Coordinates of C-alpha atoms and ligand atoms in Angstrom, one line a residue:
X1 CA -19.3 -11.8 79.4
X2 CA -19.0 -15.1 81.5
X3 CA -19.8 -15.6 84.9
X4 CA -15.9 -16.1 86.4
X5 CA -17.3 -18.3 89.1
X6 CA -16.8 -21.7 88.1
X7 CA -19.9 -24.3 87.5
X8 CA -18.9 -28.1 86.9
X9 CA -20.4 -29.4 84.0
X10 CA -23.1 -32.2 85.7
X11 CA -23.0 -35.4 83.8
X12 CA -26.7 -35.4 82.7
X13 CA -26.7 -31.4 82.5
X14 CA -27.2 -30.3 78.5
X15 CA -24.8 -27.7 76.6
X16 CA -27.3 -25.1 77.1
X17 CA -27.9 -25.2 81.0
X18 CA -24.6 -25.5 81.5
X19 CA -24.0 -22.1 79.9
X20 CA -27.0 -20.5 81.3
X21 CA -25.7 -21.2 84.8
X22 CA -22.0 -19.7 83.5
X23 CA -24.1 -16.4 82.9
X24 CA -24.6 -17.1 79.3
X25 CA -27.3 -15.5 77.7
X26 CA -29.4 -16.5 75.1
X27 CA -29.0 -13.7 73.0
X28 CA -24.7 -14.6 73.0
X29 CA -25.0 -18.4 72.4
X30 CA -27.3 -17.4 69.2
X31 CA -24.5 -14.7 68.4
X32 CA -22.3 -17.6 68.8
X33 CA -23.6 -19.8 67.0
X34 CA -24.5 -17.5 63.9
X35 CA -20.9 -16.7 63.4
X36 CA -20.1 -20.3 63.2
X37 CA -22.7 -21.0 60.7
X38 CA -21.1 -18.2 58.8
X39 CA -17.6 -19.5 59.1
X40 CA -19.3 -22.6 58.0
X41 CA -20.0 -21.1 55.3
X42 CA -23.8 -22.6 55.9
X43 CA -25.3 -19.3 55.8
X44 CA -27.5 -17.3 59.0
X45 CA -30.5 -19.7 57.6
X46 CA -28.4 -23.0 59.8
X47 CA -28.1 -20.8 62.7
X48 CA -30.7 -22.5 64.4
X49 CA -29.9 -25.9 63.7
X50 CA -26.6 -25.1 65.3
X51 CA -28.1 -23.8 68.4
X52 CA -30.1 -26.7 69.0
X53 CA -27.8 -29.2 68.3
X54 CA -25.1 -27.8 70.6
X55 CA -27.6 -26.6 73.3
X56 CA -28.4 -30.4 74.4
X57 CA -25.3 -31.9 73.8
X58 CA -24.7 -33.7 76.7
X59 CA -21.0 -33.3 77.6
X60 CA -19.2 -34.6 74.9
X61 CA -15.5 -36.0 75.3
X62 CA -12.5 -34.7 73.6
X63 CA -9.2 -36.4 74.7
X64 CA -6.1 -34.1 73.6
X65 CA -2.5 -35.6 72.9
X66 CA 0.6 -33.7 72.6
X67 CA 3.6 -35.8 70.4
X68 CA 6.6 -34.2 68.7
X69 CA 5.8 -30.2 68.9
X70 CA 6.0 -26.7 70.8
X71 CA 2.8 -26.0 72.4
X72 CA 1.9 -23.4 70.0
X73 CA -1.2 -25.1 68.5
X74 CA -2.4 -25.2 72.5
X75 CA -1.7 -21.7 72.9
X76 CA -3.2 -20.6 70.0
X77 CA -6.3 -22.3 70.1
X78 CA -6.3 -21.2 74.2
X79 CA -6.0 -17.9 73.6
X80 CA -5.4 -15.6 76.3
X81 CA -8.3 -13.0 76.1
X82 CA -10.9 -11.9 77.3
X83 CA -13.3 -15.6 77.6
X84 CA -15.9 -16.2 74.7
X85 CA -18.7 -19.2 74.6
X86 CA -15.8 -20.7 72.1
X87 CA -13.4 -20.7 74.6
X88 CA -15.8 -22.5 77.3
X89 CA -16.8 -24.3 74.5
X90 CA -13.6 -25.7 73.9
X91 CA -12.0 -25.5 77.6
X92 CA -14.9 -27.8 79.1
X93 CA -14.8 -30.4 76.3
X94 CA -10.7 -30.5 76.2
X95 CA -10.3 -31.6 79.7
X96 CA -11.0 -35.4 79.6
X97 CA -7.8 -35.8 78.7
X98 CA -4.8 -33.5 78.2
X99 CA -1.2 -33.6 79.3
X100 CA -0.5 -29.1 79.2
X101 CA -3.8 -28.5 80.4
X102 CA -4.3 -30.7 83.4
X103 CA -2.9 -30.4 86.5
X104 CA -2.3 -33.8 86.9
X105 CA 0.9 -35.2 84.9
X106 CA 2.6 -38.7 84.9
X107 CA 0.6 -41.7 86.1
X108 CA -2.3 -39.6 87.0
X109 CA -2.5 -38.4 83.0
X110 CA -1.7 -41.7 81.9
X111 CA -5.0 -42.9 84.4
X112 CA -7.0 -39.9 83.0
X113 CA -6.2 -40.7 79.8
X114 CA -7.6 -44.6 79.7
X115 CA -10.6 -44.2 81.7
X116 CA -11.3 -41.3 79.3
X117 CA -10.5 -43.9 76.4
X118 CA -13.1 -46.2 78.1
X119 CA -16.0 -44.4 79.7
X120 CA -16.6 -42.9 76.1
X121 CA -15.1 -45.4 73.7
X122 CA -16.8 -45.3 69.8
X123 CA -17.7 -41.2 70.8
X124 CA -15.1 -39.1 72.1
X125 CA -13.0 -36.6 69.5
X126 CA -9.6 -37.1 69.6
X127 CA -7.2 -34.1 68.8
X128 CA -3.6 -35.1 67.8
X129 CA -0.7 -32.3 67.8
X130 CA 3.2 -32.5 67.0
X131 CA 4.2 -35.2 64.3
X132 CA 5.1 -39.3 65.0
X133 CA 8.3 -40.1 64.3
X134 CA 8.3 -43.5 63.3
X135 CA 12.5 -44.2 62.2
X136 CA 14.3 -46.4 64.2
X137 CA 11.4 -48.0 65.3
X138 CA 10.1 -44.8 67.2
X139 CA 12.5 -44.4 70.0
X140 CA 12.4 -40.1 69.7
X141 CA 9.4 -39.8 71.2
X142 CA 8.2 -42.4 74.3
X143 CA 5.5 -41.2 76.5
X144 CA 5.1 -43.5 79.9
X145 CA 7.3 -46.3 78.0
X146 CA 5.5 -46.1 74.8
X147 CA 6.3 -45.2 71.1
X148 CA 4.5 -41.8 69.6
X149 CA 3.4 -44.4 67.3
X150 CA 1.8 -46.7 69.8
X151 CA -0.2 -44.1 72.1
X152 CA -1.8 -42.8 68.8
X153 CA -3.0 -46.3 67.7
X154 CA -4.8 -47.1 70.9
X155 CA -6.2 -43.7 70.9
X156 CA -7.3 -43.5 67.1
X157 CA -9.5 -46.6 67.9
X158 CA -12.0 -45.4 69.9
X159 CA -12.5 -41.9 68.5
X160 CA -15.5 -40.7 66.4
X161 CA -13.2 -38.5 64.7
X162 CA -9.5 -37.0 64.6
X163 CA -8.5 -33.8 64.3
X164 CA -4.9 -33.2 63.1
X165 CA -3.7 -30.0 64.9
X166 CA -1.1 -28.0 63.2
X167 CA 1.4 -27.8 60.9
X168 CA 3.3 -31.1 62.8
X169 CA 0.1 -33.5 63.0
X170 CA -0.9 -32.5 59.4
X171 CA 2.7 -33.4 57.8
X172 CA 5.7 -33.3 60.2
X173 CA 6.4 -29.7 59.7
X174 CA 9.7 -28.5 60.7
X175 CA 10.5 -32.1 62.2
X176 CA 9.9 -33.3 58.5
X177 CA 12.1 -31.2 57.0
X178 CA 14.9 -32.5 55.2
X179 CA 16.6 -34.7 56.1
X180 CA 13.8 -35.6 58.6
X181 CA 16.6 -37.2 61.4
X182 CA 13.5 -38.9 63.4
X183 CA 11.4 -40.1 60.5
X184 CA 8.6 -37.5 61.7
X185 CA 4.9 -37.9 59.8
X186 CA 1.9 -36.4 60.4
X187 CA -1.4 -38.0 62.0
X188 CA -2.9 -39.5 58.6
X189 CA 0.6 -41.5 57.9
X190 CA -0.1 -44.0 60.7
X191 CA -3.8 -43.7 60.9
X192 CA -5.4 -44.5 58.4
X193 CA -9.2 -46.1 59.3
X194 CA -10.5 -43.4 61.2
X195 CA -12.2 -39.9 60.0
X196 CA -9.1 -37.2 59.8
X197 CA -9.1 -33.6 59.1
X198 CA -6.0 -31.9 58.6
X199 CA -6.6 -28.3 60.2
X200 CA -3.8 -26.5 58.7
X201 CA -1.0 -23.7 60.1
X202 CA 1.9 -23.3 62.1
X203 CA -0.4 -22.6 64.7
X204 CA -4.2 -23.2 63.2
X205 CA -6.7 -20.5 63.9
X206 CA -8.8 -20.5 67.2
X207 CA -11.8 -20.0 65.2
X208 CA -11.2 -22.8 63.0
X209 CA -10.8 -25.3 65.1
X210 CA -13.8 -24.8 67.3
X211 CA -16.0 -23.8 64.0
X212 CA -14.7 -27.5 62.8
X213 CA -15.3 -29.2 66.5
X214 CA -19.0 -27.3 66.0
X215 CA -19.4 -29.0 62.6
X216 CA -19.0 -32.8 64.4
X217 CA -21.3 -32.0 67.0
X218 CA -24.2 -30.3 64.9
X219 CA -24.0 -32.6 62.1
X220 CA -22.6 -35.7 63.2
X221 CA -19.5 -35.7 61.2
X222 CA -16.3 -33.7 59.8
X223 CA -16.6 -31.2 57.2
X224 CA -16.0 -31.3 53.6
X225 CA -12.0 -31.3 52.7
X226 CA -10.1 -30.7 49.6
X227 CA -7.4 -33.4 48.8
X228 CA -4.8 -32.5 51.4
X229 CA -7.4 -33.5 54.1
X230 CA -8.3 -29.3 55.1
X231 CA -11.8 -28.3 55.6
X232 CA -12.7 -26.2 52.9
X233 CA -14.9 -23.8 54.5
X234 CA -11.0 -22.4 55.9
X235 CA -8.7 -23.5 53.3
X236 CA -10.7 -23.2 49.9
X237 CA -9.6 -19.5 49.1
X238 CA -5.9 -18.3 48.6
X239 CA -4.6 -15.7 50.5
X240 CA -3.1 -13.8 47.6
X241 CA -7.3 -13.7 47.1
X242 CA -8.2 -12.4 50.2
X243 CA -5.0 -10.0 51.1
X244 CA -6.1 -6.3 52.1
X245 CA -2.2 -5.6 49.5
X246 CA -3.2 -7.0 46.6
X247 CA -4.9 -3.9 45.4
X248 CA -0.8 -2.7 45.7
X249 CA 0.0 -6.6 43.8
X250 CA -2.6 -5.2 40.6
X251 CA -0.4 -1.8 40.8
X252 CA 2.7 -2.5 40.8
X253 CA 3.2 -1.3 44.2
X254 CA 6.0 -3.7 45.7
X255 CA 8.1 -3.2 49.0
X256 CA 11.7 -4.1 48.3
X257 CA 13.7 -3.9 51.8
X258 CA 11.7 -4.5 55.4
X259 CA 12.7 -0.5 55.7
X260 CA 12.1 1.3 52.6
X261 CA 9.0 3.8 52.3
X262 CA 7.0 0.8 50.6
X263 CA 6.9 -1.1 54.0
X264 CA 5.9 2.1 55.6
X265 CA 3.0 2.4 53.3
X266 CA 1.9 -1.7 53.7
X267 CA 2.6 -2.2 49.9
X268 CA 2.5 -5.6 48.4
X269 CA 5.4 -8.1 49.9
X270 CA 5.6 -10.3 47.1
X271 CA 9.3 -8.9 46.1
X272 CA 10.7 -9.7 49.8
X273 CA 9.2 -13.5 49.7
X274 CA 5.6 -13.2 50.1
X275 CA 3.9 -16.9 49.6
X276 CA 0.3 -15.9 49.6
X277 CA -0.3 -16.5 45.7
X278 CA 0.4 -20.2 46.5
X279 CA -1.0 -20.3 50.0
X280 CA -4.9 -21.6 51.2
X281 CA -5.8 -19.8 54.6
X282 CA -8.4 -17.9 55.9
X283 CA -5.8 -15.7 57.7
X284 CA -6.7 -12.8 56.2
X285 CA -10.8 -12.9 57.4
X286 CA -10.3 -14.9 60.5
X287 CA -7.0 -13.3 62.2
X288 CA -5.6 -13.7 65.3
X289 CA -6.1 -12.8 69.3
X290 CA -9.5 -11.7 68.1
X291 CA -9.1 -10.5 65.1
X292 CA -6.3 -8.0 66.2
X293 CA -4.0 -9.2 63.0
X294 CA -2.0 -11.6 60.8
X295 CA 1.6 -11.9 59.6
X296 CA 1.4 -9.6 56.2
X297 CA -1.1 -7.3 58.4
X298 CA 2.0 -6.9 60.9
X299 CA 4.3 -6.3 57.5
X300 CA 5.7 -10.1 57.3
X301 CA 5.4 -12.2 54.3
X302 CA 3.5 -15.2 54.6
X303 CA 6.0 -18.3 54.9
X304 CA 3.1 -20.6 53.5
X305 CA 2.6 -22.7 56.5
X306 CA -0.5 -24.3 55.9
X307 CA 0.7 -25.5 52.8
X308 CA 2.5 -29.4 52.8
X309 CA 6.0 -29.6 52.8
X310 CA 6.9 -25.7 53.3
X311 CA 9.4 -25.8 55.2
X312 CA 11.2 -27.4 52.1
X313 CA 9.3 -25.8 49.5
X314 CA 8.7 -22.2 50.6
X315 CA 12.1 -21.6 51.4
X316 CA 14.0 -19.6 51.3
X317 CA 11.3 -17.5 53.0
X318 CA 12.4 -14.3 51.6
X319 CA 13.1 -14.8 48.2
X320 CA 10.6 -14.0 45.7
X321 CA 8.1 -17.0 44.7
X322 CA 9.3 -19.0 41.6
X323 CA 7.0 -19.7 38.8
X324 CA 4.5 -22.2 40.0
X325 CA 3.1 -24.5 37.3
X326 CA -0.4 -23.3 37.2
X327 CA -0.2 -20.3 38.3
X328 CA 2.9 -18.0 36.8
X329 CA 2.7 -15.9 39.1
X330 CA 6.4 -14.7 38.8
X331 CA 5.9 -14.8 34.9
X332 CA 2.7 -12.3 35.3
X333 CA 3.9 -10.4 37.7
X334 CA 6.9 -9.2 35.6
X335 CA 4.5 -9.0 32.4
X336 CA 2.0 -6.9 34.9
X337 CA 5.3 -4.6 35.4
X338 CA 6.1 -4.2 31.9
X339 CA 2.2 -3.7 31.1
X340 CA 2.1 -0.9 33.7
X341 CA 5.4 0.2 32.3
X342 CA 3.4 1.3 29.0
X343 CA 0.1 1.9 30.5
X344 CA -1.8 -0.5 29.4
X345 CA -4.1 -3.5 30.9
X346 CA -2.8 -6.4 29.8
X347 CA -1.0 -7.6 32.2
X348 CA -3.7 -7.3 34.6
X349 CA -5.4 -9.3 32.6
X350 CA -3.2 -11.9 32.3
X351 CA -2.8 -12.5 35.6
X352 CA -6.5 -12.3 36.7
X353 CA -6.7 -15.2 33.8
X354 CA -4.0 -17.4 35.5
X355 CA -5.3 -16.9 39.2
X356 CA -8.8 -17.5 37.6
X357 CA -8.1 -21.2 36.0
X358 CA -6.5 -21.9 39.7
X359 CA -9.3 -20.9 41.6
X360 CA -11.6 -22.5 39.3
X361 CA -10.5 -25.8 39.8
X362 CA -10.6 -25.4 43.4
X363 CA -13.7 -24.0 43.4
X364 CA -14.9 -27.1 41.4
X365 CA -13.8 -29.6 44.2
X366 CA -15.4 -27.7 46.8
X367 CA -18.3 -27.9 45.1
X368 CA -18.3 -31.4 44.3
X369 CA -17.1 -32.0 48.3
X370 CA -20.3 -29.9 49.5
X371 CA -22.6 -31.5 47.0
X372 CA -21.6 -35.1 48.0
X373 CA -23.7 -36.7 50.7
X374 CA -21.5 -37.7 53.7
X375 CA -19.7 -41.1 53.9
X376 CA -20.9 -43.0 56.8
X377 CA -18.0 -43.1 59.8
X378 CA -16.7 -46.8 59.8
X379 CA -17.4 -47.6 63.4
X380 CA -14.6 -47.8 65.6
X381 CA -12.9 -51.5 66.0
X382 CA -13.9 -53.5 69.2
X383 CA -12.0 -52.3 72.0
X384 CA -8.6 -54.1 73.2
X385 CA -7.0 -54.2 76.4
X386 CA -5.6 -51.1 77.1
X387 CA -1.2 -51.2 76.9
X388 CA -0.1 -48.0 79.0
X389 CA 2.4 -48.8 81.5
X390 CA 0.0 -47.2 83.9
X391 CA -2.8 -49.6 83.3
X392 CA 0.2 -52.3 83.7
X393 CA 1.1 -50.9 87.1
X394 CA -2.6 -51.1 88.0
X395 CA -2.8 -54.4 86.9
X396 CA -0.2 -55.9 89.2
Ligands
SF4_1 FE1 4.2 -25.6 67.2 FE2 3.7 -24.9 64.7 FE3 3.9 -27.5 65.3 FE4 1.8 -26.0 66.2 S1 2.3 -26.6 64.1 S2 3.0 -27.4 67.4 S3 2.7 -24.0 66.5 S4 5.6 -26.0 65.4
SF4_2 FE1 -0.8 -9.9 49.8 FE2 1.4 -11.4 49.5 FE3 -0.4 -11.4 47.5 FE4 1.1 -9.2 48.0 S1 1.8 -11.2 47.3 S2 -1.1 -9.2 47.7 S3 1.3 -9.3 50.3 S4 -0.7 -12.2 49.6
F3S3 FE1 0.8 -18.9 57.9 FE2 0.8 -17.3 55.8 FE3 -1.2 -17.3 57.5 S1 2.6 -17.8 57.1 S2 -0.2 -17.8 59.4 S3 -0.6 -19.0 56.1 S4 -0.3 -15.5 56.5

């Protein structure tokens, strides 16, 4: 447990004083830093490299901007119990720069903000939620004078690396949905020359955020992603895969109204909309509020919101999934139906074939990801002259 009493973090001071003097011990920051390795997926053997990397950072910058969205993604990755090393973790490094967690607002975020920008320009990690709207010239979002569009330009600059939080900075999200009235994209849309991970959900997972944030700082740069820009370690397995009701999927056993006696006994929610055969989370392992539980844990389908686009392709929510091309899902389910109808294995079969060829070929990417030696970062342009109306007011 932490030491409540507060300890700035010195300039100078390393990672692992600064946690010592916060009534860290040793024995938690190695806990910590094993269960990152493992969500890593880099195995207890990279535990130590971990700890040593993070224990002599010397305060690294993150600078945190908030566009088109709900504050979700900053509750979520907040949390509100009881303080963990990822927490403090995350806490100390977010508050170079953010407009909800700062008790400054106005010109003193705006100040905040480009001295940030400055004092660690070429290093700092920049994380991006809520979408850009970019139609009409990006007049539905201005912050301090400035297009969505703008603020993110100067900001993508300097930054080591991006993270784009959230269902809104990954795609657009609801904002995006047809017919998209703002012209709302996600982060990747307008930046495209900086290092970009798209950490998926409508809101992310805590634990994947800080496990990828623990990724930059150990190794230096982002980790492997499949094509839609999601780190695999998270987003490499379905959740159909990983979901405690698919042993009630392989029986047959399917809930049919939110109040029948299936939905009493947690059986498969395929039949009232579930999207997990064509959804890539770790929801299932990683959970929420510590691990207390998810949406088809709590008896909700999952909606699919990590995937692109859901809000037009998953709906509506609670109608059954149609055949996917790849995965027939709908197909085997009825032929695993009929099968059980007659007793026999077959359709089980048939649809452990179908899920197998999917996973297989994401498997293969995630493979070829891991296996690939890491691109070199382009460095970050040469700085410009700062363009906040804040900097302008200074100025005069
Ligand atoms: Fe809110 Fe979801 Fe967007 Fe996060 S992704 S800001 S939780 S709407
Ligand atoms: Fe779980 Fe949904 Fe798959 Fe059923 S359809 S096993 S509830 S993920
Ligand atoms: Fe989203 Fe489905 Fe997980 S709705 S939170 S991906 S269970």
């Amino acid at each position: 447990m932490l030491n409540p009493s507060s300890h700035p973090w010195m300039e100078d001071e390393a990672l692992g004083t600064y946690l010592e003097k916060r009534g860290v011990s040793r024995r938690d920051f190695v806990a910590f830093c094993t269960k990152m390795a493992a969500i890593l997926g880099l195995g207890s053997l990279a535990a130590p490299k971990v700890a040593k990397a993070l224990e002599t950072l010397k305060r690294p910058s993150v600078i945190w901007i908030q566009l088109q969205e709900c504050t979700g993604c900053v509750e979520s990755v907040l949390r509100v119990s009881d303080p963990s090393i990822g927490d403090l973790v995350l806490d100390t490094i977010s508050l170079d720069a953010s407009e909800a967690l700062m008790a400054g607002a106005g010109t003193a975020y705006e100040s905040a903000l480009q001295k940030a920008m400055k004092d660690n320009y070429g290093k700092y990690i920049l994380v991006v939620t809520g979408s850009v709207p970019l139609k009409d010239d990006g007049i539905y979002l201005t912050i301090a004078g400035r297009t969505a569009k703008s603020v993110i330009e100067e900001a993508a600059q300097g930054a080591a690396a991006i993270l784009a939080l959230g269902a809104c900075a990954h795609w657009g999200s609801v904002q995006a949905a047809k017919p998209n009235p703002t012209g709302a994209v996600g982060v990747s849309e307008v930046i495209r020359n900086r290092p970009i991970v798209n950490i998926a959900g409508c809101p992310p997972i805590a634990d994947v955020v800080t496990a990828t944030i623990v990724h930059h700082l150990t190794f230096g740069r982002l980790p492997a992603t499949d094509d839609d820009g999601r780190p695999l370690f998270a987003y490499g397995a379905r959740i159909h895969d990983q979901c405690s009701r698919r042993a009630n999927f392989d029986a047959g056993q399917f809930v049919e109204t939110f109040d029948d006696d299936a939905a009493r006994k947690a059986y498969c929610l395929y039949h009232v909309g579930c999207k997990g055969p064509a959804t890539f989370s770790p929801c299932p392992i990683f959970q929420w509020n510590e691990g207390t539980n998810w949406p088809i844990g709590a008896g909700h389908p999952c909606i699919g919101c990590t995937e692109r686009n859901f809000w037009d392709t998953m709906t509506p929510f609670y109608n059954r999934l149609p055949d996917i091309a790849g995965i027939g899902v709908e197909r085997t389910a009825d032929i695993l139906g009929a099968a059980l109808a007659v007793g026999a294995a077959g359709g089980v079969l048939a649809h452990a074939a179908a899920t197998g060829v999917y996973q297989l070929s994401h498997k293969k990417k995630a493979e070829q990801a891991v296996a690939a030696p890491p691109s070199a970062y382009p460095p970050p342009p040469a700085p410009r002259e700062p363009v906040s109306s804040a900097t302008k007011k200074e100025e005069k």
